[in-house]
Amino acid sequence: MTLADPNYKTFSGRLRRIEKAHRKGYGFEAQGTMGRSSSWRRERTFGKTIRVVLVLLMIGWIMKGAIYFYVGDEVYEQRVAGLATGSDFDPIAAKIMSADPVTKLVASFLGEVFPAQRQ
């Protein structure tokens, strides 16, 4: 490219404009490429946190219901009672693992779906 090139003037003007924008902090991206705007950070909101907690609680209840269904109500209650007589964290775990209505509901649903699987 020489100084006599007719496109040199527009090219150098465009280059000066881009450099000026870069100094101001702007960025340029080609259409369809992954640049600064394609990498965005998700905002953590209270609603998303609540949804995650609710999903984890539902998974916990389903797991408790599956255990309650598989071992039976007598054995389950004996194991929870044995856990309640322990020390440190055991009574708290026994309170969490005690059979609540949701656990019994999940176990009854599993009993309807898998009637021959119970021991």
Short mmCIF file of C-alpha atoms in Angstrom, two decimals, residues 33-106:
data_model
loop_
_atom_site.label_atom_id
_atom_site.label_comp_id
_atom_site.label_asym_id
_atom_site.label_seq_id
_atom_site.Cartn_x
_atom_site.Cartn_y
_atom_site.Cartn_z
CA THR A 33 -17.80 -14.40 16.29
CA MET A 34 -17.44 -15.05 19.99
CA GLY A 35 -16.08 -11.98 21.68
CA ARG A 36 -16.63 -10.01 24.84
CA SER A 37 -20.39 -9.88 24.52
CA SER A 38 -20.73 -13.67 24.15
CA SER A 39 -19.18 -14.35 27.54
CA TRP A 40 -21.60 -13.01 30.10
CA ARG A 41 -21.87 -13.82 33.76
CA ARG A 42 -25.12 -15.03 35.16
CA GLU A 43 -26.54 -13.03 37.97
CA ARG A 44 -27.33 -14.87 41.14
CA THR A 45 -30.79 -14.04 42.30
CA PHE A 46 -32.74 -15.03 45.35
CA GLY A 47 -35.30 -16.87 43.21
CA LYS A 48 -32.67 -19.12 41.64
CA THR A 49 -31.26 -19.94 45.07
CA ILE A 50 -34.72 -20.85 46.35
CA ARG A 51 -35.30 -23.10 43.33
CA VAL A 52 -32.02 -24.92 43.92
CA VAL A 53 -32.85 -25.44 47.60
CA LEU A 54 -36.33 -26.73 46.73
CA VAL A 55 -34.93 -29.16 44.16
CA LEU A 56 -32.43 -30.47 46.70
CA LEU A 57 -35.20 -30.90 49.29
CA MET A 58 -37.33 -32.79 46.77
CA ILE A 59 -34.41 -35.09 45.94
CA GLY A 60 -33.89 -35.68 49.66
CA TRP A 61 -37.55 -36.58 50.20
CA ILE A 62 -37.52 -38.91 47.22
CA MET A 63 -34.40 -40.63 48.57
CA LYS A 64 -35.97 -40.96 52.03
CA GLY A 65 -39.15 -42.34 50.49
CA ALA A 66 -37.16 -44.86 48.45
CA ILE A 67 -35.29 -46.05 51.54
CA TYR A 68 -38.54 -46.20 53.54
CA PHE A 69 -40.17 -48.23 50.76
CA TYR A 70 -37.22 -50.58 50.31
CA VAL A 71 -36.52 -51.51 53.95
CA GLY A 72 -40.09 -51.31 55.21
CA ASP A 73 -41.65 -49.17 57.88
CA GLU A 74 -40.73 -51.33 60.91
CA VAL A 75 -37.05 -51.65 60.03
CA TYR A 76 -36.86 -47.97 59.07
CA GLU A 77 -38.35 -46.84 62.39
CA GLN A 78 -35.97 -49.18 64.31
CA ARG A 79 -32.95 -47.72 62.51
CA VAL A 80 -34.10 -44.15 63.13
CA ALA A 81 -34.71 -44.97 66.82
CA GLY A 82 -31.21 -46.44 67.04
CA LEU A 83 -29.84 -43.33 65.42
CA ALA A 84 -31.68 -41.12 67.93
CA THR A 85 -29.89 -42.76 70.86
CA GLY A 86 -26.47 -41.89 69.46
CA SER A 87 -24.33 -38.89 70.31
CA ASP A 88 -23.22 -35.67 68.61
CA PHE A 89 -24.99 -35.34 65.26
CA ASP A 90 -26.99 -38.59 65.47
CA PRO A 91 -30.14 -37.18 67.16
CA ILE A 92 -30.29 -34.38 64.61
CA ALA A 93 -29.90 -36.91 61.78
CA ALA A 94 -32.64 -39.02 63.35
CA LYS A 95 -34.97 -36.02 63.39
CA ILE A 96 -34.18 -35.33 59.71
CA MET A 97 -34.57 -38.99 58.73
CA SER A 98 -37.80 -39.59 60.68
CA ALA A 99 -40.70 -40.65 58.50
CA ASP A 100 -42.79 -37.62 57.66
CA PRO A 101 -45.98 -37.54 55.54
CA VAL A 102 -44.07 -36.68 52.35
CA THR A 103 -41.73 -39.65 52.84
CA LYS A 104 -44.69 -41.98 53.39
CA LEU A 105 -46.42 -40.53 50.31
CA VAL A 106 -43.35 -41.18 48.15
#
